[in-house]
Structures are given as C-alpha cells and as structure tokens.
Tab-separated table of N, CA and C in Angstrom:
chain	number	residue	atom	x	y	z
A	154	MET	N	168.899	92.844	192.904
A	154	MET	CA	169.929	93.139	191.940
A	154	MET	C	170.537	94.494	192.281
A	155	ILE	N	171.835	94.591	192.149
A	155	ILE	CA	172.560	95.826	192.432
A	155	ILE	C	173.119	96.381	191.122
A	156	LEU	N	172.816	97.647	190.848
A	156	LEU	CA	173.381	98.351	189.693
A	156	LEU	C	174.444	99.306	190.202
A	157	GLU	N	175.514	99.441	189.456
A	157	GLU	CA	176.594	100.338	189.850
A	157	GLU	C	176.956	101.269	188.695
A	158	PRO	N	176.061	102.248	188.425
A	158	PRO	CA	176.383	103.184	187.343
A	158	PRO	C	177.547	104.083	187.746
A	159	GLY	N	178.414	104.366	186.793
A	159	GLY	CA	179.519	105.284	187.049
A	159	GLY	C	179.003	106.704	187.204
A	160	ALA	N	179.885	107.610	187.585
A	160	ALA	CA	179.488	108.998	187.843
A	160	ALA	C	178.835	109.653	186.629
A	161	GLY	N	179.243	109.275	185.431
A	161	GLY	CA	178.681	109.868	184.230
A	161	GLY	C	177.678	108.980	183.522
A	162	ASP	N	177.203	107.938	184.191
A	162	ASP	CA	176.322	106.963	183.543
A	162	ASP	C	174.875	107.083	184.008
A	163	LEU	N	173.975	106.710	183.113
A	163	LEU	CA	172.574	106.493	183.424
A	163	LEU	C	172.326	105.000	183.278
A	164	PHE	N	171.289	104.478	183.929
A	164	PHE	CA	170.952	103.072	183.744
A	164	PHE	C	169.623	102.966	183.021
A	165	LEU	N	169.497	101.933	182.210
A	165	LEU	CA	168.324	101.725	181.374
A	165	LEU	C	167.783	100.323	181.620
A	166	ILE	N	166.512	100.251	181.985
A	166	ILE	CA	165.826	98.969	182.145
A	166	ILE	C	164.785	98.908	181.037
A	167	GLN	N	164.933	97.935	180.126
A	167	GLN	CA	164.041	97.827	178.976
A	167	GLN	C	163.219	96.554	179.036
A	168	GLY	N	161.925	96.723	178.819
A	168	GLY	CA	161.026	95.594	178.650
A	168	GLY	C	160.741	95.419	177.171
A	169	SER	N	159.711	94.660	176.848
A	169	SER	CA	159.399	94.429	175.440
A	169	SER	C	158.769	95.648	174.779
A	170	SER	N	158.078	96.505	175.561
A	170	SER	CA	157.409	97.651	174.948
A	170	SER	C	157.557	98.942	175.749
A	171	SER	N	158.332	98.932	176.803
A	171	SER	CA	158.491	100.130	177.632
A	171	SER	C	159.899	100.160	178.208
A	172	PHE	N	160.242	101.314	178.807
A	172	PHE	CA	161.545	101.388	179.457
A	172	PHE	C	161.516	102.364	180.617
A	173	LEU	N	162.550	102.237	181.444
A	173	LEU	CA	162.796	103.140	182.555
A	173	LEU	C	164.251	103.566	182.459
A	174	LEU	N	164.470	104.875	182.483
A	174	LEU	CA	165.819	105.426	182.462
A	174	LEU	C	166.055	106.085	183.807
A	175	GLY	N	167.200	105.809	184.431
A	175	GLY	CA	167.467	106.364	185.752
A	175	GLY	C	168.870	106.888	185.890
A	176	GLY	N	169.014	107.792	186.829
A	176	GLY	CA	170.313	108.349	187.148
A	176	GLY	C	170.378	108.680	188.626
A	177	VAL	N	171.588	108.736	189.146
A	177	VAL	CA	171.818	109.039	190.552
A	177	VAL	C	172.154	110.526	190.669
A	178	VAL	N	171.560	111.174	191.655
A	178	VAL	CA	171.800	112.592	191.919
A	178	VAL	C	173.169	112.738	192.569
A	179	ARG	N	173.934	113.715	192.127
A	179	ARG	CA	175.294	113.933	192.646
A	179	ARG	C	175.404	115.168	193.533
A	180	GLU	N	174.394	116.071	193.494
A	180	GLU	CA	174.457	117.284	194.306
A	180	GLU	C	173.090	117.596	194.908
A	181	ARG	N	173.084	118.270	196.017
A	181	ARG	CA	171.858	118.648	196.709
A	181	ARG	C	171.196	119.815	195.962
A	182	PHE	N	169.851	119.753	195.829
A	182	PHE	CA	169.089	120.884	195.291
A	182	PHE	C	167.634	120.751	195.709
A	183	ALA	N	166.875	121.809	195.489
A	183	ALA	CA	165.439	121.809	195.772
A	183	ALA	C	164.705	121.760	194.435
A	184	LEU	N	163.939	120.704	194.220
A	184	LEU	CA	163.211	120.514	192.969
A	184	LEU	C	161.851	121.198	193.055
A	185	PRO	N	161.576	122.199	192.193
A	185	PRO	CA	160.258	122.826	192.195
A	185	PRO	C	159.218	121.873	191.583
A	186	VAL	N	158.180	121.576	192.348
A	186	VAL	CA	157.075	120.742	191.879
A	186	VAL	C	155.843	121.632	191.789
A	187	ASN	N	155.333	121.813	190.581
A	187	ASN	CA	154.155	122.630	190.342
A	187	ASN	C	152.932	121.732	190.416
A	188	ALA	N	152.166	121.866	191.499
A	188	ALA	CA	150.954	121.077	191.706
A	188	ALA	C	149.740	121.947	191.353
A	189	VAL	N	148.551	121.419	191.552
A	189	VAL	CA	147.318	122.081	191.144
A	189	VAL	C	147.234	123.527	191.633
A	190	ASP	N	147.328	123.736	192.924
A	190	ASP	CA	147.146	125.074	193.489
A	190	ASP	C	148.375	125.604	194.206
A	191	ASP	N	149.514	124.970	194.010
A	191	ASP	CA	150.667	125.350	194.805
A	191	ASP	C	151.950	124.944	194.085
A	192	VAL	N	153.031	125.533	194.500
A	192	VAL	CA	154.369	125.106	194.111
A	192	VAL	C	155.084	124.773	195.407
A	193	TYR	N	155.670	123.594	195.460
A	193	TYR	CA	156.466	123.263	196.634
A	193	TYR	C	157.823	122.762	196.159
A	194	PHE	N	158.759	122.726	197.073
A	194	PHE	CA	160.127	122.362	196.734
A	194	PHE	C	160.485	121.057	197.419
A	195	GLU	N	160.729	120.049	196.603
A	195	GLU	CA	161.091	118.715	197.074
A	195	GLU	C	162.605	118.687	197.310
A	196	PRO	N	163.063	118.346	198.514
A	196	PRO	CA	164.513	118.263	198.729
A	196	PRO	C	165.098	117.047	198.000
A	197	VAL	N	166.170	117.270	197.285
A	197	VAL	CA	166.852	116.214	196.542
A	197	VAL	C	168.297	116.182	197.039
A	198	ARG	N	168.752	114.971	197.370
A	198	ARG	CA	170.066	114.823	197.991
A	198	ARG	C	170.948	113.875	197.182
A	199	PRO	N	172.261	113.963	197.352
A	199	PRO	CA	173.142	113.002	196.684
A	199	PRO	C	172.734	111.568	197.030
A	200	GLY	N	172.689	110.725	196.009
A	200	GLY	CA	172.269	109.338	196.168
A	200	GLY	C	170.813	109.109	195.823
A	201	ASP	N	169.997	110.190	195.780
A	201	ASP	CA	168.608	110.044	195.340
A	201	ASP	C	168.581	109.665	193.867
A	202	LEU	N	167.437	109.186	193.412
A	202	LEU	CA	167.258	108.790	192.025
A	202	LEU	C	166.429	109.808	191.254
A	203	VAL	N	166.733	109.952	189.989
A	203	VAL	CA	165.861	110.627	189.043
A	203	VAL	C	165.555	109.579	187.980
A	204	CYS	N	164.268	109.267	187.800
A	204	CYS	CA	163.874	108.225	186.853
A	204	CYS	C	162.824	108.741	185.893
A	205	VAL	N	162.969	108.369	184.629
A	205	VAL	CA	162.002	108.685	183.590
A	205	VAL	C	161.385	107.372	183.131
A	206	SER	N	160.055	107.320	183.176
A	206	SER	CA	159.328	106.137	182.732
A	206	SER	C	158.659	106.437	181.395
A	207	ALA	N	158.818	105.523	180.452
A	207	ALA	CA	158.169	105.622	179.143
A	207	ALA	C	157.269	104.392	178.995
A	208	PRO	N	156.010	104.479	179.457
A	208	PRO	CA	155.128	103.305	179.485
A	208	PRO	C	154.853	102.673	178.123
A	209	GLU	N	154.937	103.443	177.049
A	209	GLU	CA	154.762	102.870	175.710
A	209	GLU	C	156.052	102.916	174.895
A	210	GLY	N	157.168	103.071	175.557
A	210	GLY	CA	158.427	103.198	174.840
A	210	GLY	C	158.564	104.627	174.337
A	211	GLY	N	159.358	104.798	173.312
A	211	GLY	CA	159.563	106.138	172.762
A	211	GLY	C	161.032	106.444	172.605
A	212	SER	N	161.312	107.729	172.530
A	212	SER	CA	162.650	108.210	172.263
A	212	SER	C	163.532	108.156	173.505
A	213	LEU	N	164.573	107.361	173.441
A	213	LEU	CA	165.541	107.295	174.532
A	213	LEU	C	166.286	108.629	174.643
A	214	ARG	N	166.513	109.267	173.535
A	214	ARG	CA	167.184	110.573	173.533
A	214	ARG	C	166.348	111.605	174.285
A	215	ALA	N	165.033	111.628	174.029
A	215	ALA	CA	164.147	112.561	174.732
A	215	ALA	C	164.127	112.263	176.229
A	216	ALA	N	164.094	110.984	176.595
A	216	ALA	CA	164.107	110.605	178.010
A	216	ALA	C	165.401	111.064	178.673
A	217	THR	N	166.513	110.921	177.971
A	217	THR	CA	167.804	111.360	178.499
A	217	THR	C	167.807	112.863	178.719
A	218	MET	N	167.297	113.612	177.749
A	218	MET	CA	167.250	115.067	177.889
A	218	MET	C	166.380	115.470	179.077
A	219	LEU	N	165.219	114.827	179.231
A	219	LEU	CA	164.327	115.137	180.342
A	219	LEU	C	165.017	114.859	181.679
A	220	LEU	N	165.649	113.712	181.802
A	220	LEU	CA	166.343	113.363	183.043
A	220	LEU	C	167.440	114.379	183.352
A	221	LEU	N	168.243	114.728	182.361
A	221	LEU	CA	169.345	115.659	182.591
A	221	LEU	C	168.860	117.072	182.901
A	222	LEU	N	167.750	117.491	182.282
A	222	LEU	CA	167.194	118.813	182.591
A	222	LEU	C	166.826	118.920	184.064
A	223	VAL	N	166.253	117.858	184.612
A	223	VAL	CA	165.859	117.884	186.018
A	223	VAL	C	167.067	117.646	186.924
A	224	ARG	N	167.826	116.592	186.679
A	224	ARG	CA	168.924	116.239	187.582
A	224	ARG	C	170.059	117.262	187.563
A	225	ASP	N	170.471	117.684	186.380
A	225	ASP	CA	171.662	118.528	186.273
A	225	ASP	C	171.359	120.024	186.208
A	226	HIS	N	170.149	120.379	185.742
A	226	HIS	CA	169.811	121.793	185.567
A	226	HIS	C	168.646	122.227	186.447
A	227	HIS	N	168.072	121.300	187.213
A	227	HIS	CA	167.053	121.569	188.232
A	227	HIS	C	165.789	122.193	187.655
A	228	PHE	N	165.413	121.784	186.450
A	228	PHE	CA	164.171	122.252	185.843
A	228	PHE	C	162.988	121.781	186.683
A	229	PRO	N	161.946	122.597	186.787
A	229	PRO	CA	160.770	122.219	187.583
A	229	PRO	C	159.975	121.103	186.907
A	230	VAL	N	159.214	120.382	187.723
A	230	VAL	CA	158.301	119.359	187.206
A	230	VAL	C	156.866	119.797	187.487
A	231	PHE	N	155.920	119.179	186.793
A	231	PHE	CA	154.513	119.537	186.905
A	231	PHE	C	153.691	118.299	187.230
A	232	ALA	N	152.742	118.465	188.132
A	232	ALA	CA	151.785	117.410	188.447
A	232	ALA	C	150.420	117.920	188.001
A	233	LEU	N	149.842	117.263	187.003
A	233	LEU	CA	148.538	117.678	186.490
A	233	LEU	C	147.437	117.291	187.480
A	234	PRO	N	146.356	118.053	187.514
A	234	PRO	CA	145.246	117.660	188.394
A	234	PRO	C	144.571	116.401	187.864
A	235	LYS	N	143.974	115.615	188.775
A	235	LYS	CA	143.255	114.414	188.352
A	235	LYS	C	142.161	114.797	187.370
A	236	GLY	N	142.020	114.011	186.327
A	236	GLY	CA	141.019	114.274	185.299
A	236	GLY	C	141.470	115.250	184.228
A	237	HIS	N	142.693	115.735	184.313
A	237	HIS	CA	143.199	116.674	183.304
A	237	HIS	C	143.331	115.947	181.966
A	238	PRO	N	142.801	116.521	180.874
A	238	PRO	CA	142.854	115.827	179.583
A	238	PRO	C	144.273	115.617	179.061
A	239	GLY	N	145.212	116.424	179.498
A	239	GLY	CA	146.592	116.284	179.034
A	239	GLY	C	147.279	115.031	179.530
A	240	SER	N	146.778	114.436	180.604
A	240	SER	CA	147.442	113.253	181.148
A	240	SER	C	147.390	112.064	180.196
A	241	THR	N	146.448	112.051	179.263
A	241	THR	CA	146.333	110.923	178.336
A	241	THR	C	147.401	110.934	177.248
A	242	TRP	N	148.018	112.083	177.008
A	242	TRP	CA	149.024	112.115	175.934
A	242	TRP	C	150.436	112.418	176.415
A	243	VAL	N	150.672	112.371	177.714
A	243	VAL	CA	152.023	112.561	178.236
A	243	VAL	C	152.805	111.272	177.974
A	244	PRO	N	153.829	111.309	177.097
A	244	PRO	CA	154.518	110.066	176.732
A	244	PRO	C	155.513	109.564	177.772
A	245	MET	N	156.047	110.475	178.597
A	245	MET	CA	157.047	110.106	179.594
A	245	MET	C	156.780	110.876	180.868
A	246	VAL	N	157.044	110.229	181.992
A	246	VAL	CA	156.883	110.878	183.286
A	246	VAL	C	158.159	110.704	184.106
A	247	LEU	N	158.338	111.579	185.095
A	247	LEU	CA	159.588	111.611	185.843
A	247	LEU	C	159.305	111.729	187.325
A	248	SER	N	160.145	111.086	188.127
A	248	SER	CA	160.114	111.231	189.584
A	248	SER	C	161.540	111.307	190.094
A	249	THR	N	161.693	111.941	191.240
A	249	THR	CA	162.977	111.941	191.921
A	249	THR	C	162.742	111.739	193.406
A	250	ALA	N	163.429	110.765	193.981
A	250	ALA	CA	163.253	110.403	195.393
A	250	ALA	C	164.360	109.423	195.785
A	251	PRO	N	164.533	109.181	197.083
A	251	PRO	CA	165.504	108.174	197.516
A	251	PRO	C	165.104	106.767	197.081
A	252	SER	N	163.802	106.519	197.017
A	252	SER	CA	163.262	105.226	196.611
A	252	SER	C	162.059	105.474	195.713
A	253	ILE	N	161.962	104.738	194.609
A	253	ILE	CA	160.868	104.926	193.652
A	253	ILE	C	160.213	103.581	193.376
A	254	THR	N	158.875	103.562	193.452
A	254	THR	CA	158.083	102.371	193.162
A	254	THR	C	157.310	102.611	191.868
A	255	LEU	N	157.419	101.666	190.933
A	255	LEU	CA	156.712	101.785	189.660
A	255	LEU	C	155.313	101.184	189.787
A	256	SER	N	154.334	101.903	189.226
A	256	SER	CA	152.941	101.464	189.327
A	256	SER	C	152.194	101.776	188.043
A	257	CYS	N	151.405	100.805	187.587
A	257	CYS	CA	150.541	101.055	186.433
A	257	CYS	C	149.139	101.444	186.892
A	258	GLY	N	148.943	101.589	188.210
A	258	GLY	CA	147.637	101.908	188.768
A	258	GLY	C	147.422	103.381	189.038
A	259	ILE	N	148.345	104.244	188.625
A	259	ILE	CA	148.160	105.679	188.809
A	259	ILE	C	148.073	106.349	187.443
A	260	VAL	N	147.399	107.487	187.399
A	260	VAL	CA	147.217	108.205	186.134
A	260	VAL	C	148.483	108.999	185.831
A	261	ARG	N	148.961	108.847	184.650
A	261	ARG	CA	150.205	109.464	184.199
A	261	ARG	C	150.209	110.982	184.409
A	262	GLY	N	151.243	111.450	185.097
A	262	GLY	CA	151.448	112.888	185.254
A	262	GLY	C	150.627	113.552	186.337
A	263	THR	N	149.810	112.799	187.079
A	263	THR	CA	148.918	113.422	188.060
A	263	THR	C	149.298	113.126	189.502
A	264	HIS	N	150.375	112.401	189.730
A	264	HIS	CA	150.706	112.006	191.094
A	264	HIS	C	151.855	112.845	191.627
A	265	PRO	N	151.579	113.796	192.538
A	265	PRO	CA	152.647	114.672	193.026
A	265	PRO	C	153.613	114.003	194.004
A	266	ASP	N	153.251	112.839	194.555
A	266	ASP	CA	154.126	112.146	195.494
A	266	ASP	C	155.271	111.508	194.710
A	267	GLN	N	156.475	112.003	194.928
A	267	GLN	CA	157.610	111.631	194.093
A	267	GLN	C	158.077	110.186	194.252
A	268	HIS	N	157.637	109.460	195.253
A	268	HIS	CA	158.117	108.074	195.394
A	268	HIS	C	157.346	107.108	194.493
A	269	LEU	N	156.268	107.551	193.861
A	269	LEU	CA	155.515	106.712	192.918
A	269	LEU	C	155.709	107.219	191.507
A	270	LEU	N	155.889	106.287	190.582
A	270	LEU	CA	156.081	106.655	189.184
A	270	LEU	C	155.228	105.757	188.311
A	271	CYS	N	154.448	106.379	187.445
A	271	CYS	CA	153.591	105.641	186.518
A	271	CYS	C	154.465	104.824	185.560
A	272	SER	N	154.060	103.590	185.321
A	272	SER	CA	154.814	102.718	184.422
A	272	SER	C	153.856	101.854	183.627
A	273	SER	N	154.411	101.084	182.732
A	273	SER	CA	153.642	100.064	182.025
A	273	SER	C	153.379	98.910	182.996
A	274	ALA	N	152.460	98.035	182.610
A	274	ALA	CA	152.163	96.860	183.446
A	274	ALA	C	153.393	95.953	183.573
A	275	GLU	N	154.215	95.869	182.519
A	275	GLU	CA	155.369	94.972	182.579
A	275	GLU	C	156.440	95.446	183.563
A	276	LEU	N	156.462	96.742	183.889
A	276	LEU	CA	157.434	97.269	184.850
A	276	LEU	C	156.831	97.488	186.239
A	277	ALA	N	155.521	97.382	186.356
A	277	ALA	CA	154.838	97.663	187.623
A	277	ALA	C	155.353	96.752	188.736
A	278	GLY	N	155.511	97.334	189.911
A	278	GLY	CA	155.961	96.581	191.079
A	278	GLY	C	157.453	96.646	191.319
A	279	ILE	N	158.213	97.131	190.368
A	279	ILE	CA	159.658	97.275	190.566
A	279	ILE	C	159.901	98.398	191.562
A	280	VAL	N	160.817	98.166	192.491
A	280	VAL	CA	161.198	99.172	193.474
A	280	VAL	C	162.684	99.450	193.300
A	281	LEU	N	163.028	100.727	193.187
A	281	LEU	CA	164.423	101.148	193.052
A	281	LEU	C	164.805	101.949	194.280
A	282	ARG	N	165.978	101.648	194.833
A	282	ARG	CA	166.487	102.385	195.984
A	282	ARG	C	167.849	102.953	195.617
A	283	GLY	N	167.959	104.258	195.774
A	283	GLY	CA	169.188	104.945	195.409
A	283	GLY	C	170.278	104.786	196.434
A	284	GLY	N	171.435	105.247	196.067
A	284	GLY	CA	172.615	105.259	196.918
A	284	GLY	C	173.724	105.964	196.165
A	285	VAL	N	174.689	106.481	196.870
A	285	VAL	CA	175.761	107.232	196.226
A	285	VAL	C	176.550	106.359	195.256
A	286	ASP	N	176.789	105.091	195.616
A	286	ASP	CA	177.619	104.220	194.786
A	286	ASP	C	176.865	103.109	194.065
A	287	ALA	N	175.600	102.868	194.442
A	287	ALA	CA	174.861	101.750	193.855
A	287	ALA	C	173.359	102.006	193.921
A	288	VAL	N	172.644	101.308	193.065
A	288	VAL	CA	171.182	101.354	193.023
A	288	VAL	C	170.683	99.928	193.197
A	289	THR	N	169.758	99.737	194.131
A	289	THR	CA	169.164	98.423	194.346
A	289	THR	C	167.852	98.350	193.582
A	290	VAL	N	167.669	97.267	192.827
A	290	VAL	CA	166.441	97.046	192.065
A	290	VAL	C	165.792	95.778	192.602
A	291	GLU	N	164.541	95.908	193.055
A	291	GLU	CA	163.789	94.762	193.571
A	291	GLU	C	162.578	94.516	192.683
A	292	GLY	N	162.227	93.251	192.518
A	292	GLY	CA	161.017	92.890	191.776
A	292	GLY	C	161.159	92.919	190.275
A	293	LEU	N	162.367	92.855	189.772
A	293	LEU	CA	162.584	92.877	188.330
A	293	LEU	C	162.324	91.490	187.750
A	294	PRO	N	161.294	91.353	186.898
A	294	PRO	CA	161.022	90.041	186.303
A	294	PRO	C	162.120	89.624	185.317
A	295	ALA	N	162.153	88.358	184.999
A	295	ALA	CA	163.118	87.858	184.011
A	295	ALA	C	162.797	88.432	182.641
A	296	GLY	N	163.789	88.501	181.795
A	296	GLY	CA	163.572	88.923	180.417
A	296	GLY	C	163.776	90.405	180.164
A	297	PHE	N	164.211	91.157	181.150
A	297	PHE	CA	164.475	92.568	180.974
A	297	PHE	C	165.940	92.788	180.658
A	298	THR	N	166.221	93.798	179.875
A	298	THR	CA	167.587	94.164	179.534
A	298	THR	C	167.994	95.345	180.394
A	299	ILE	N	169.167	95.254	180.996
A	299	ILE	CA	169.712	96.366	181.775
A	299	ILE	C	171.016	96.784	181.119
A	300	SER	N	171.146	98.082	180.878
A	300	SER	CA	172.378	98.589	180.271
A	300	SER	C	172.693	99.957	180.866
A	301	TYR	N	173.880	100.440	180.563
A	301	TYR	CA	174.331	101.743	181.031
A	301	TYR	C	174.562	102.639	179.828
A	302	ILE	N	174.283	103.909	180.014
A	302	ILE	CA	174.501	104.913	178.972
A	302	ILE	C	175.484	105.941	179.524
A	303	CYS	N	176.584	106.133	178.848
A	303	CYS	CA	177.562	107.143	179.238
A	303	CYS	C	177.065	108.486	178.714
A	304	VAL	N	176.682	109.367	179.602
A	304	VAL	CA	176.098	110.654	179.208
A	304	VAL	C	177.080	111.474	178.396
A	305	ASP	N	178.339	111.511	178.800
A	305	ASP	CA	179.334	112.320	178.078
A	305	ASP	C	179.472	111.852	176.631
A	306	ARG	N	179.487	110.541	176.402
A	306	ARG	CA	179.590	110.022	175.039
A	306	ARG	C	178.309	110.285	174.255
A	307	ALA	N	177.159	110.150	174.917
A	307	ALA	CA	175.872	110.372	174.242
A	307	ALA	C	175.754	111.822	173.801
A	308	LEU	N	176.183	112.759	174.643
A	308	LEU	CA	176.091	114.170	174.288
A	308	LEU	C	177.117	114.546	173.231
A	309	ALA	N	178.276	113.912	173.260
A	309	ALA	CA	179.311	114.211	172.264
A	309	ALA	C	178.892	113.732	170.882
A	310	ALA	N	178.018	112.716	170.805
A	310	ALA	CA	177.607	112.157	169.524
A	310	ALA	C	176.595	113.061	168.797
A	311	GLU	N	176.093	114.069	169.469
A	311	GLU	CA	175.080	114.949	168.836
A	311	GLU	C	175.690	115.859	167.816
C-alpha cells in the first residue's frame, strides 16, 4: 500500500486498540539519542519517517505533539536501559529512520536501534518505508483504518 501524505499532513494507522502516527521528515538534522552510557546523533534526512506508536491507544493529540517535537523541533529521544522500571509505564514510543519495522517482541522504550519500534500485537510485522513523496506500508492486515491529519488545521483548532 502506498500512502501519499501532503507536506503538512501526518498519517494515522488505527487498529481496534492501538495506533501508529507517522510523518515524513522535510529537512536534514541530527537527532540526539540518549542511551544508557552515551549520547549519539542519528542522521535524519528528507524522506525519513518519524513514527509514534501507542500500543494501548491513548491521546492522539499527545502523539501529534511528540512527533512534531522531534520532527520539527529536533527534541532529543531517550532509550531506557533494559530492565528499567520506567519502561512499563511509557504510553507511547517514537522512532525515526528511512524504514521502520513494528514489533511487539521488544521492551517499550529500551531499543536504541531506530529502525525497530515497539507496537501492539495487532500492528506487529508492519514495515514502513519512507520517501519524499510517498510512504510504502507492507504487512498491513485487513480491518485497519488509515487517515491523514492536517497539522496546520489541528494546531489552529487549539
């Protein structure tokens, strides 16, 4: 499946109890990733994806704010160490990469490799590939809703 979000749009993939919100990067930047003992800078290029996964659902508004903070304002992200007690209550997680694979087999918030993103079981196995003009989605089961959110309209409604 090919998604074609406009320059000001985000895409939303909704299951029965979880969702994934994504956006395409429009400018090059270095994303600070705070890992256990180090900070490194992940290169982010136009056409890469920024995706927020909400494995138990939650606030779409909060997911939008998180995505925009990273994509548009280059806020740093954090990778918790394995076994960190905070990983059990992180409601949403984020990754940015040219291609992102959703997995329910990783612990939320602890995976510093940006191509993997923790998801619910219903979204697991989906692969998203970015591009300047389109996003390719592979492995999307039937019964999911895909929609677009115009960021400018969403922010104006506040």
